[in-house]
């Protein structure tokens, strides 16, 4: 894909001095004030900076970041293009994670939409807003498969299923990069954190990981593979080690697998300080060791450490790093700069971007991402004519909806808080009683006034994100207390849970008649939630992650293998493999979500229940159909999900694996037929050496509303 830029990149490379080559691999932290600006310009003129990271702290998602100053970026670029010897433009990177001025749902929430097309369109809008102001490159999407919601960065991921994560990763890359990377409205995407960061032990950030190659290939790598297939321009290496080997210095992960097996052609950037962290990890003694280890392993660009800048020239002169290795890395960087069109259009031309459509799409994605997990006796949707009591810590909060990693989100009128959103959606109808801010001392009284109590619950964005892990992922006790008070008034109680992880809701669940998982859903999060609870929108999100009952049940994910004592695991947990003090089944399983209507599935129809290995190899597929009818009274959206189980194989295979899904709108009384085709690429798995195999034998095919469906047919792959 980037090969077509090879020739021109080589021509440019041929004209570079050793110093200039080193400069191309150096990503320096932006200088934005005072004397630093002039010093920075001097460095750019000397060719010492190939890329600029547009943030000013190592945990950019948590700290206040200065806005991008487009004019200053253009001034710096002028120094690179007009005043440096090589005239090579710099590439500007920023963490534009799930939005720019318009903030979209956190990626975990977006995955719950099961709507990759919409996600792609939204990420296109994000790219447009950020690119216009001068950013060329975003450090997104993150595709770290995560099974431990204590880890704060679960908000940024696409969650526990490799197939869904791959679909979403691909959609995000295509959205950011568009059809043409050189389009001024495109951003170079960055698949991160390669690889294994989501397996941080104990859900503690920056921690070590143990990942077998079998798990790596079958669970962790697929979204990266999908991103590479979608043409992702860059990859960010991860902080962690895998089985004692830091990824930063690993030829196995950075070169053999990423380039040799996945076919990645772009360049690899380190994570912030991860080159220097090789010292903490005990592999390097000094800056030069760090540089030699990282670059020789295949890590092309050094983010923020400047170890390459300080030591690489000397390392090449002394022969510890060969000029060939250096040239290879520089070529990769140049090819992406060429593909981005930086040589033709190095400067940003800021102009007004109409955010109208962006806000509309953002509200749509927010609505599609929210998951209705409980609705006893049809308490939802609420009538707008009734009396509503509103309480909970997130009725007045505005910033929480943006979630972590929203560096540039506008917090104006387009981001209402929940109270404003409910007011707007109810209009002049009904009556609203609201608890005061803070301690909710008046909650008993306020709850006594309404027909229904609506509580805005959850966790704040400051409880989520980088280095923000929680050892207890239940709701805070004050929130349970509020739900008890509402129940004590004998009122129907609805919990709208704004959160960045699948919180353990076991304790509060009995006190709530309905629960909407509203996530941190961005600019329009509060508004979309209000419209769902009042029935303006149909709830249609599905859990992209398992909701455990309590923290002690982690890790709990659906695509497990059987235990030796019967097939149980996630699926019905038997006493022998459960806990003596609690029921170990999930509170809400993967793929689960309710609607305001009901759907009925037919048996699975398939034309052939047998296929030969030969036919599969030729590209033939198994076809399955199912009829889904809307047997309720409202229009609804169903996400029809297909899972497989390879019953007997040379390695233990998961009890269910998602292999296809389709979102369909179905009118009341209507029946829709959904067809799926399953071929070789869905029926096999990776062996520990990374080779893909499909083995003959029986496969169970499940099609239904979530991963626990019993709607099944058995098919067979014959030997020949
Ligand atoms: C994070 C990355 C981020 C980088 C730059 C690191 O601390 O792990 O995800 O892109 O900082 O802000």
XYZ file of C-alpha atoms and ligand atoms in Angstrom:
732
model
C 0.000 0.000 0.000
C 2.779 2.449 0.873
C 5.222 0.834 -1.535
C 4.411 3.317 -4.267
C 6.196 5.983 -2.231
C 9.366 3.915 -1.925
C 11.165 5.385 -4.935
C 10.641 8.998 -3.951
C 11.459 8.230 -0.325
C 14.758 6.680 -1.390
C 15.627 9.745 -3.451
C 14.999 11.979 -0.450
C 16.940 9.645 1.835
C 19.934 9.757 -0.492
C 20.266 13.492 0.117
C 20.239 13.301 3.924
C 23.159 13.552 6.303
C 23.432 11.160 9.243
C 22.215 13.910 11.578
C 19.193 14.617 9.404
C 18.294 10.958 9.251
C 18.362 10.772 13.035
C 16.179 13.861 13.193
C 13.495 12.135 11.146
C 13.128 9.512 13.893
C 12.813 12.022 16.696
C 9.380 13.010 17.927
C 9.838 15.981 20.227
C 7.303 17.481 22.615
C 5.876 20.731 21.298
C 7.117 24.030 22.724
C 4.346 26.566 23.004
C 5.575 29.428 25.119
C 8.158 32.149 25.577
C 11.804 31.573 24.764
C 11.206 27.877 24.165
C 9.586 28.737 20.854
C 12.713 30.314 19.381
C 14.902 27.461 20.667
C 12.520 24.956 19.162
C 12.600 26.745 15.818
C 16.387 26.575 15.842
C 16.240 22.825 16.375
C 13.774 22.440 13.533
C 16.050 24.459 11.254
C 18.912 22.139 12.186
C 16.790 19.156 11.152
C 16.655 17.662 14.661
C 12.912 17.149 14.799
C 11.050 14.946 12.361
C 7.782 14.903 14.241
C 6.094 16.933 16.958
C 3.787 15.562 19.620
C 1.138 18.141 20.332
C 0.647 17.616 24.021
C 2.543 18.650 27.052
C 2.402 15.816 29.583
C 2.951 12.064 29.685
C -0.672 11.353 30.630
C -2.265 13.608 28.074
C -5.738 12.181 28.582
C -5.776 13.194 32.257
C -4.156 16.584 32.254
C -5.232 19.891 30.848
C -3.697 20.213 27.366
C -3.071 23.437 25.525
C -5.131 23.846 22.385
C -3.376 23.345 19.072
C -2.059 26.714 17.890
C -2.320 26.401 14.143
C -0.348 29.546 13.367
C 2.533 28.389 15.523
C 2.490 24.971 13.847
C 2.687 26.682 10.491
C 5.627 28.767 11.706
C 7.463 25.647 12.851
C 6.660 23.953 9.576
C 8.081 26.942 7.716
C 11.360 26.430 9.561
C 11.389 22.784 8.466
C 10.356 23.310 4.858
C 11.997 26.638 3.992
C 14.829 27.037 6.447
C 16.252 23.582 7.031
C 18.776 21.943 4.765
C 16.596 18.907 3.962
C 13.257 20.779 3.557
C 11.364 17.757 4.895
C 8.065 18.705 6.526
C 7.385 17.555 10.054
C 4.417 15.377 10.961
C 2.255 16.611 13.853
C 0.656 14.022 16.124
C -1.973 14.480 18.818
C -4.251 12.235 20.851
C -7.473 12.756 18.965
C -8.998 9.664 20.484
C -12.782 9.694 20.279
C -13.462 13.206 19.191
C -12.038 16.637 18.701
C -14.366 19.578 19.401
C -17.333 17.282 18.955
C -16.808 14.341 21.281
C -18.174 10.917 20.349
C -18.843 8.070 22.773
C -15.784 6.468 24.340
C -14.581 3.629 22.089
C -15.880 0.962 24.500
C -19.344 2.483 24.099
C -19.022 2.801 20.320
C -18.277 -0.913 20.139
C -21.650 -1.537 21.834
C -23.393 -0.002 18.824
C -22.362 -2.985 16.697
C -22.530 -0.422 13.883
C -19.127 -0.138 12.180
C -20.476 1.945 9.284
C -21.736 4.639 11.618
C -18.496 4.499 13.586
C -16.528 5.010 10.365
C -18.652 8.048 9.462
C -18.188 9.530 12.931
C -14.412 9.043 12.836
C -14.386 10.775 9.457
C -15.931 13.818 11.141
C -13.370 13.666 13.940
C -10.567 13.641 11.376
C -12.028 16.639 9.598
C -12.261 18.767 12.746
C -8.734 17.942 13.897
C -6.993 18.012 10.519
C -8.322 21.470 9.724
C -6.423 22.861 12.699
C -3.108 21.325 11.743
C -2.951 17.837 13.261
C -1.755 15.261 10.721
C -1.694 12.160 12.801
C -3.794 10.766 15.622
C -2.662 8.237 18.217
C -5.839 6.259 17.812
C -7.534 3.790 17.626
C -6.561 1.756 20.622
C -7.321 -1.902 20.095
C -6.056 -3.516 23.269
C -8.305 -6.449 24.013
C -9.147 -6.224 27.687
C -10.678 -8.716 30.106
C -10.182 -6.702 33.242
C -12.435 -3.694 33.752
C -10.404 -2.576 36.743
C -7.949 -1.268 34.129
C -8.827 2.386 33.539
C -7.914 2.249 29.885
C -10.731 -0.166 29.135
C -12.650 2.947 28.047
C -10.386 3.349 25.021
C -10.613 -0.219 23.828
C -12.985 -2.161 21.656
C -13.323 -4.898 24.232
C -13.333 -8.592 24.766
C -14.199 -9.979 21.377
C -11.588 -10.170 18.609
C -14.128 -10.168 15.775
C -16.115 -7.148 16.973
C -12.879 -5.337 17.868
C -11.538 -6.017 14.389
C -14.653 -4.643 12.719
C -14.491 -1.515 14.856
C -10.722 -1.073 14.480
C -11.036 -1.265 10.737
C -13.950 1.207 10.713
C -12.024 3.695 12.848
C -8.904 3.473 10.691
C -10.968 3.965 7.539
C -12.795 6.883 9.129
C -9.606 8.652 10.193
C -7.656 7.964 7.018
C -10.516 8.228 4.494
C -10.068 6.845 0.998
C -7.015 8.982 0.493
C -4.531 9.764 3.201
C -3.397 12.891 1.383
C -6.891 14.385 1.647
C -6.472 17.483 3.853
C -9.368 16.164 5.957
C -7.650 12.846 6.700
C -5.518 11.942 9.685
C -2.911 9.202 9.724
C -4.239 6.618 12.197
C -2.148 4.748 14.751
C -3.002 1.220 15.887
C -2.080 1.041 19.546
C -0.796 -0.224 21.885
C 1.016 -2.950 20.124
C 0.848 -5.355 21.841
C -0.737 -6.922 24.903
C -1.139 -3.758 27.027
C -4.777 -4.657 27.771
C -3.592 -7.741 29.645
C -1.838 -5.624 32.314
C -1.749 -7.902 35.329
C -4.344 -7.230 38.014
C -5.859 -4.447 35.913
C -3.016 -2.187 37.119
C -1.703 0.221 34.540
C 1.740 -0.191 32.973
C 1.949 -3.655 34.455
C 3.597 -6.771 33.138
C 1.693 -9.336 31.088
C 1.805 -13.065 30.493
C 0.371 -13.939 27.091
C 0.876 -17.252 25.352
C 1.418 -17.163 21.604
C -1.836 -19.074 21.151
C -3.749 -16.362 23.023
C -1.797 -13.658 21.247
C -2.668 -14.865 17.762
C -6.285 -15.753 18.434
C -7.404 -12.940 20.719
C -4.940 -10.067 20.908
C -3.627 -9.728 17.372
C -6.814 -9.881 15.248
C -7.753 -6.198 15.615
C -4.171 -5.206 14.705
C -4.353 -7.494 11.704
C -7.627 -5.811 10.708
C -6.095 -2.358 11.128
C -3.134 -3.333 8.956
C -5.522 -4.680 6.320
C -7.397 -1.374 6.483
C -4.102 0.364 5.661
C -3.217 1.890 9.018
C -0.203 4.151 8.535
C 1.397 3.797 11.954
C 1.510 1.528 14.981
C 2.400 2.525 18.541
C 4.378 0.021 20.555
C 3.192 -0.692 24.070
C 4.849 -0.109 27.450
C 4.418 -3.637 28.738
C 6.546 -6.700 28.537
C 5.142 -10.030 27.442
C 6.465 -13.007 29.365
C 9.507 -10.989 30.435
C 10.244 -9.455 27.039
C 9.547 -5.689 26.756
C 7.736 -5.016 23.506
C 9.854 -1.885 23.008
C 12.944 -4.006 22.411
C 11.338 -7.088 20.915
C 12.267 -8.189 17.408
C 9.711 -10.934 17.744
C 6.746 -8.604 18.225
C 7.904 -5.498 16.348
C 9.442 -7.145 13.339
C 8.794 -10.866 12.952
C 5.085 -10.718 13.779
C 4.104 -7.149 12.921
C 5.906 -6.940 9.612
C 6.606 -10.574 8.761
C 3.209 -12.017 9.575
C 0.792 -9.101 9.670
C 2.386 -7.343 6.690
C 2.535 -3.870 8.259
C 4.208 -1.325 5.950
C 4.024 1.945 7.875
C 6.199 3.065 10.782
C 6.209 2.227 14.494
C 6.314 4.995 17.092
C 7.130 4.285 20.729
C 4.774 5.201 23.531
C 5.660 8.214 25.691
C 8.976 7.456 27.443
C 8.820 3.771 26.586
C 12.292 3.844 25.037
C 13.874 5.180 28.230
C 11.759 2.797 30.301
C 13.900 -0.075 29.055
C 16.171 0.989 31.911
C 13.438 0.415 34.529
C 12.580 -2.828 32.818
C 16.161 -3.919 33.404
C 17.324 -4.387 29.832
C 19.345 -1.248 29.367
C 21.841 0.734 31.385
C 21.882 4.012 29.576
C 20.352 6.021 26.743
C 22.531 4.419 24.104
C 21.491 0.902 25.164
C 17.844 1.930 25.006
C 18.234 3.356 21.522
C 20.173 0.408 20.151
C 17.728 -2.131 21.573
C 14.624 -0.318 20.378
C 15.762 0.642 16.894
C 17.324 -2.725 16.179
C 14.053 -4.375 17.237
C 12.085 -2.354 14.695
C 10.890 0.684 16.660
C 11.202 3.500 14.149
C 10.334 6.703 15.976
C 11.135 7.724 19.543
C 8.252 9.593 21.212
C 9.294 12.288 23.664
C 12.426 10.632 25.105
C 14.897 12.085 22.607
C 17.190 9.107 23.236
C 17.490 8.526 19.501
C 18.320 12.204 19.068
C 21.040 12.075 21.706
C 22.716 8.771 20.884
C 21.876 7.375 17.480
C 24.483 9.216 15.463
C 27.257 7.881 17.691
C 25.754 4.380 17.667
C 25.807 4.322 13.879
C 29.362 5.649 13.755
C 30.476 2.975 16.224
C 28.622 0.254 14.324
C 26.254 -0.758 17.176
C 23.394 0.205 14.921
C 23.933 -0.280 11.222
C 23.219 2.525 8.766
C 20.972 0.052 6.986
C 18.723 -0.252 10.056
C 18.656 3.518 10.400
C 17.831 4.006 6.707
C 15.033 1.459 6.862
C 13.355 3.350 9.700
C 13.806 6.724 7.984
C 12.355 5.351 4.755
C 9.262 4.173 6.583
C 8.733 7.608 8.114
C 9.287 9.347 4.776
C 6.811 7.087 3.023
C 4.047 8.015 5.457
C 4.904 11.709 5.143
C 4.693 11.342 1.373
C 1.437 9.385 1.572
C -0.024 12.100 3.799
C 0.809 14.637 1.113
C 2.933 16.721 3.476
C 5.447 17.586 0.795
C 2.719 19.064 -1.403
C 0.709 20.641 1.429
C 2.854 21.158 4.505
C 0.767 23.969 6.019
C -2.623 23.915 7.671
C -5.243 26.214 6.274
C -7.600 26.669 9.181
C -11.187 27.289 8.254
C -14.560 26.945 9.841
C -15.956 23.433 9.879
C -19.701 23.172 10.145
C -20.273 20.892 13.135
C -24.008 20.473 12.525
C -23.720 17.081 10.874
C -21.039 16.018 13.342
C -23.296 16.713 16.296
C -26.139 14.821 14.644
C -23.975 11.762 14.011
C -22.569 12.022 17.470
C -26.050 11.889 18.985
C -26.911 8.924 16.786
C -23.853 6.990 17.824
C -24.429 7.883 21.481
C -27.988 6.546 21.245
C -26.885 3.381 19.461
C -24.164 2.748 22.045
C -26.376 2.802 25.123
C -27.482 -0.547 26.460
C -30.785 -1.116 28.219
C -29.989 -3.950 30.601
C -33.096 -4.032 32.790
C -36.675 -2.940 32.267
C -39.045 -4.536 34.756
C -42.715 -4.351 33.925
C -41.984 -1.989 31.066
C -41.222 0.979 33.337
C -39.413 2.477 30.349
C -40.104 4.369 28.201
C -41.375 7.037 30.552
C -44.348 9.140 29.704
C -43.478 12.806 29.326
C -46.699 13.719 31.064
C -45.791 12.318 34.433
C -44.026 13.735 37.456
C -40.362 12.843 37.500
C -37.966 13.160 40.427
C -34.399 13.516 39.350
C -31.371 12.714 41.534
C -27.898 11.257 41.578
C -24.389 12.683 41.277
C -24.449 13.122 37.504
C -27.469 15.343 36.972
C -25.456 18.557 36.990
C -22.178 17.171 35.613
C -21.260 18.150 32.091
C -17.616 17.251 31.598
C -18.172 13.627 32.662
C -20.009 12.888 29.415
C -16.918 13.547 27.327
C -15.085 10.796 29.159
C -11.343 10.449 29.395
C -9.136 11.431 26.444
C -11.259 14.323 25.268
C -8.513 16.914 24.899
C -10.353 19.433 22.775
C -14.024 18.849 23.508
C -16.222 21.947 23.516
C -18.312 22.133 26.655
C -20.833 24.662 25.439
C -24.557 24.438 24.958
C -24.184 21.464 22.628
C -23.097 19.359 25.635
C -26.079 19.553 27.962
C -25.925 18.038 31.413
C -28.524 15.399 32.235
C -30.869 17.842 33.936
C -30.874 20.183 30.933
C -31.334 17.239 28.595
C -34.314 15.869 30.526
C -35.869 19.332 30.683
C -35.494 19.759 26.951
C -36.875 16.328 26.110
C -39.878 16.654 28.466
C -40.644 20.136 27.179
C -43.662 21.767 28.748
C -45.243 18.468 29.650
C -45.170 16.731 33.038
C -43.358 18.017 36.091
C -39.759 17.750 37.176
C -38.449 17.765 40.771
C -34.699 17.879 41.178
C -32.468 17.191 44.166
C -29.983 19.898 45.060
C -26.351 19.608 44.059
C -23.909 18.003 46.456
C -25.103 15.887 49.348
C -28.658 15.265 48.148
C -29.998 16.024 51.633
C -33.376 16.764 50.144
C -33.553 13.513 48.190
C -36.228 11.828 50.355
C -38.515 14.778 49.913
C -37.813 15.180 46.191
C -38.306 11.460 45.565
C -41.648 11.565 47.337
C -42.974 14.092 44.804
C -42.529 12.206 41.550
C -44.388 9.277 39.999
C -41.021 7.863 38.961
C -37.492 8.518 40.201
C -34.687 8.808 37.661
C -31.158 8.581 39.046
C -28.083 9.688 37.113
C -25.473 7.304 38.490
C -22.077 5.921 37.496
C -18.488 7.072 37.759
C -16.761 10.232 36.694
C -14.325 10.398 33.814
C -11.584 11.014 36.366
C -12.097 7.425 37.544
C -11.200 6.174 34.090
C -8.392 6.422 31.571
C -4.631 6.106 31.806
C -3.252 5.260 35.269
C -6.784 5.376 36.661
C -7.541 1.845 37.656
C -10.019 0.815 40.314
C -9.739 -2.108 42.714
C -13.490 -2.086 43.254
C -15.657 -1.491 40.231
C -18.965 -1.294 42.083
C -20.937 1.925 42.313
C -19.929 4.208 45.158
C -21.964 3.587 48.380
C -23.730 6.965 48.269
C -25.345 5.940 45.003
C -26.666 2.720 46.479
C -28.056 4.784 49.327
C -29.931 7.032 46.881
C -31.460 4.037 45.115
C -32.577 2.629 48.475
C -34.167 5.957 49.387
C -36.084 6.035 46.112
C -37.306 2.489 46.658
C -38.270 3.297 50.240
C -40.650 5.938 48.834
C -42.314 3.120 46.909
C -41.402 4.695 43.570
C -40.452 3.070 40.320
C -36.790 3.856 39.948
C -34.727 4.167 36.801
C -30.921 4.177 36.888
C -29.077 5.883 34.051
C -25.487 4.802 34.500
C -22.796 7.058 33.015
C -19.590 5.091 33.130
C -16.347 4.140 31.408
C -16.252 0.463 32.283
C -18.738 -2.355 32.869
C -19.387 -1.537 36.514
C -20.359 -4.324 38.895
C -23.981 -3.491 39.574
C -25.065 -6.491 41.628
C -25.733 -4.528 44.813
C -27.770 -1.757 43.306
C -29.620 -3.792 40.697
C -32.457 -4.971 42.992
C -33.301 -1.353 43.826
C -33.635 -0.242 40.232
C -36.592 -1.189 38.024
C -34.802 -0.150 34.867
C -31.142 0.367 34.058
C -29.730 2.120 31.037
C -25.959 1.862 30.601
C -25.333 5.275 29.081
C -21.485 5.251 29.225
C -19.474 8.414 28.761
C -21.085 9.092 25.445
C -19.698 12.444 24.428
C -21.165 15.773 23.447
C -24.664 14.382 23.054
C -24.458 11.660 25.709
C -26.863 13.162 28.220
C -29.296 14.162 25.511
C -29.315 10.744 23.867
C -29.889 9.078 27.249
C -32.808 11.380 28.006
C -34.365 10.676 24.628
C -34.047 6.938 25.149
C -35.689 6.915 28.559
C -38.599 8.973 27.232
C -38.937 6.742 24.186
C -37.887 9.185 21.448
C -35.170 6.692 20.537
C -35.282 2.921 20.726
C -32.542 1.463 22.898
C -30.385 -0.694 20.655
C -26.858 -1.077 22.071
C -25.529 -4.510 23.010
C -22.841 -5.311 25.573
C -19.444 -5.434 23.864
C -18.072 -6.466 27.221
C -19.295 -8.777 29.970
C -20.760 -7.192 33.087
C -19.570 -9.213 36.083
C -21.719 -9.164 39.202
C -18.816 -8.172 41.403
C -15.162 -7.216 41.151
C -14.075 -10.580 42.540
C -15.432 -12.330 39.431
C -12.913 -10.665 37.121
C -11.747 -11.870 34.656
C -15.070 -12.880 33.188
C -15.423 -12.969 29.411
C -17.621 -14.949 27.099
C -15.224 -16.592 24.662
C -13.795 -19.062 27.161
C -12.976 -22.715 26.664
C -14.773 -25.485 28.531
C -13.559 -26.545 31.955
C -12.629 -30.219 32.351
C -15.704 -30.741 34.547
C -18.483 -30.243 32.021
C -19.055 -27.320 29.783
C -19.753 -24.478 32.133
C -17.359 -21.586 32.470
C -19.344 -18.490 31.730
C -22.476 -20.269 30.676
C -24.192 -21.615 33.695
C -21.332 -21.906 36.140
C -21.701 -25.065 38.182
C -21.012 -25.270 41.901
C -17.717 -27.028 41.314
C -16.230 -24.139 39.354
C -18.076 -21.235 40.918
C -17.669 -19.482 44.254
C -19.050 -20.569 47.609
C -20.031 -17.014 48.407
C -21.659 -15.821 45.186
C -23.159 -16.791 41.850
C -20.351 -16.541 39.327
C -22.428 -16.017 36.180
C -22.327 -12.617 34.500
C -24.953 -10.061 35.376
C -25.169 -9.093 31.706
C -23.465 -11.301 29.150
C -21.658 -10.326 25.981
C -24.050 -9.332 23.206
C -26.913 -8.703 25.630
C -29.245 -5.726 25.484
C -32.987 -5.087 25.664
C -35.334 -3.195 23.375
C -38.705 -1.586 23.970
C -40.155 -4.298 21.778
C -39.668 -8.079 21.630
C -38.122 -10.206 18.920
C -38.717 -13.832 18.093
C -36.202 -15.996 16.269
C -37.020 -18.887 13.946
C -34.898 -22.018 13.890
C -31.731 -21.665 11.859
C -32.176 -22.630 8.230
C -29.253 -23.906 6.240
C -29.029 -25.444 2.816
C -26.077 -27.697 3.502
C -24.922 -29.032 6.818
C -21.716 -30.409 5.359
C -18.878 -28.836 3.466
C -15.593 -30.354 2.369
C -12.224 -28.939 3.250
C -11.507 -28.673 -0.446
C -14.626 -26.592 -1.076
C -13.741 -24.312 1.834
C -10.276 -23.814 0.443
C -11.784 -22.860 -2.896
C -13.741 -20.147 -1.134
C -17.116 -21.848 -0.817
C -19.140 -20.944 2.217
C -21.789 -22.282 4.546
C -24.993 -20.254 4.389
C -27.327 -19.760 7.307
C -30.605 -17.921 7.482
C -32.834 -16.982 10.336
C -36.164 -15.183 10.486
C -36.542 -12.548 13.143
C -39.954 -11.085 13.875
C -40.919 -8.111 15.916
C -43.691 -9.441 18.162
C -44.066 -6.256 20.176
C -45.835 -3.017 19.524
C -42.978 -0.684 18.705
C -40.434 -0.472 15.951
C -37.140 -1.884 17.176
C -33.546 -2.572 16.254
C -32.194 -6.056 16.751
C -28.550 -7.073 16.505
C -28.618 -10.593 15.149
C -25.472 -12.406 16.240
C -23.832 -15.536 14.885
C -21.456 -17.557 17.057
C -19.573 -20.743 16.331
C -18.095 -23.517 18.400
C -15.487 -25.870 16.993
C -16.553 -28.941 18.947
C -13.410 -31.040 18.688
C -10.051 -29.662 17.636
C -6.344 -30.076 18.242
C -6.455 -27.161 20.684
C -9.261 -26.245 23.047
C -11.551 -23.852 21.266
C -13.962 -21.327 22.819
C -17.506 -22.389 23.667
C -18.735 -19.500 21.548
C -16.988 -17.120 19.201
C -18.759 -14.246 17.476
C -18.258 -14.506 13.717
C -20.918 -12.261 12.212
C -23.634 -9.825 13.208
C -26.183 -7.584 11.600
C -28.222 -4.697 12.973
C -31.727 -4.650 11.550
C -34.668 -2.332 12.016
C -37.894 -4.327 12.279
C -41.378 -2.837 12.362
C -44.081 -4.206 14.687
C -45.527 -7.393 13.205
C -42.782 -7.531 10.586
C -40.522 -10.517 9.984
C -37.071 -10.148 8.433
C -34.832 -12.845 7.089
C -31.154 -12.438 7.861
C -28.551 -14.410 5.942
C -24.962 -15.076 6.945
C -22.168 -16.723 4.999
C -19.371 -18.382 6.904
C -16.179 -19.467 5.185
C -12.689 -20.614 5.909
C -11.665 -17.346 7.552
C -14.287 -17.826 10.266
C -13.951 -21.527 10.960
C -10.261 -21.856 11.729
C -7.828 -20.627 14.344
C -4.154 -19.774 14.763
C -1.622 -22.215 16.092
C 1.097 -20.982 18.424
C 3.471 -20.448 15.483
C 1.038 -18.045 13.875
C -0.117 -20.338 11.087
C -3.841 -20.503 10.404
C -5.566 -23.861 10.379
C -9.060 -25.131 9.714
C -9.687 -28.576 11.094
C -12.359 -30.992 9.911
C -15.146 -32.091 12.220
C -18.303 -30.806 13.834
C -19.093 -27.159 14.373
C -22.044 -25.736 16.277
C -23.526 -22.601 14.784
C -25.593 -20.378 17.043
C -27.713 -17.478 15.859
C -29.570 -15.372 18.353
C -29.816 -12.281 20.466
C -26.650 -12.693 22.558
C -23.851 -15.126 23.330
C -26.062 -17.330 25.501
C -28.496 -18.215 22.748
C -29.476 -21.874 22.402
C -30.656 -21.495 18.819
C -28.253 -23.873 17.141
C -27.505 -26.145 14.175
C -24.622 -28.529 13.822
C -22.588 -28.640 10.639
C -19.640 -30.681 9.568
C -16.426 -30.001 7.688
C -15.447 -33.222 5.988
C -11.864 -34.229 5.292
C -12.054 -33.919 1.550
C -0.299 6.822 26.178
C -0.599 6.815 24.704
C -0.643 8.228 24.173
C 0.681 8.893 24.473
C 0.763 10.307 23.953
C 0.911 7.672 26.523
O 1.038 7.850 27.896
O -0.101 5.503 26.633
O -1.798 6.151 24.468
O -0.928 8.227 22.813
O 0.879 8.913 25.882
O -0.040 11.158 24.637
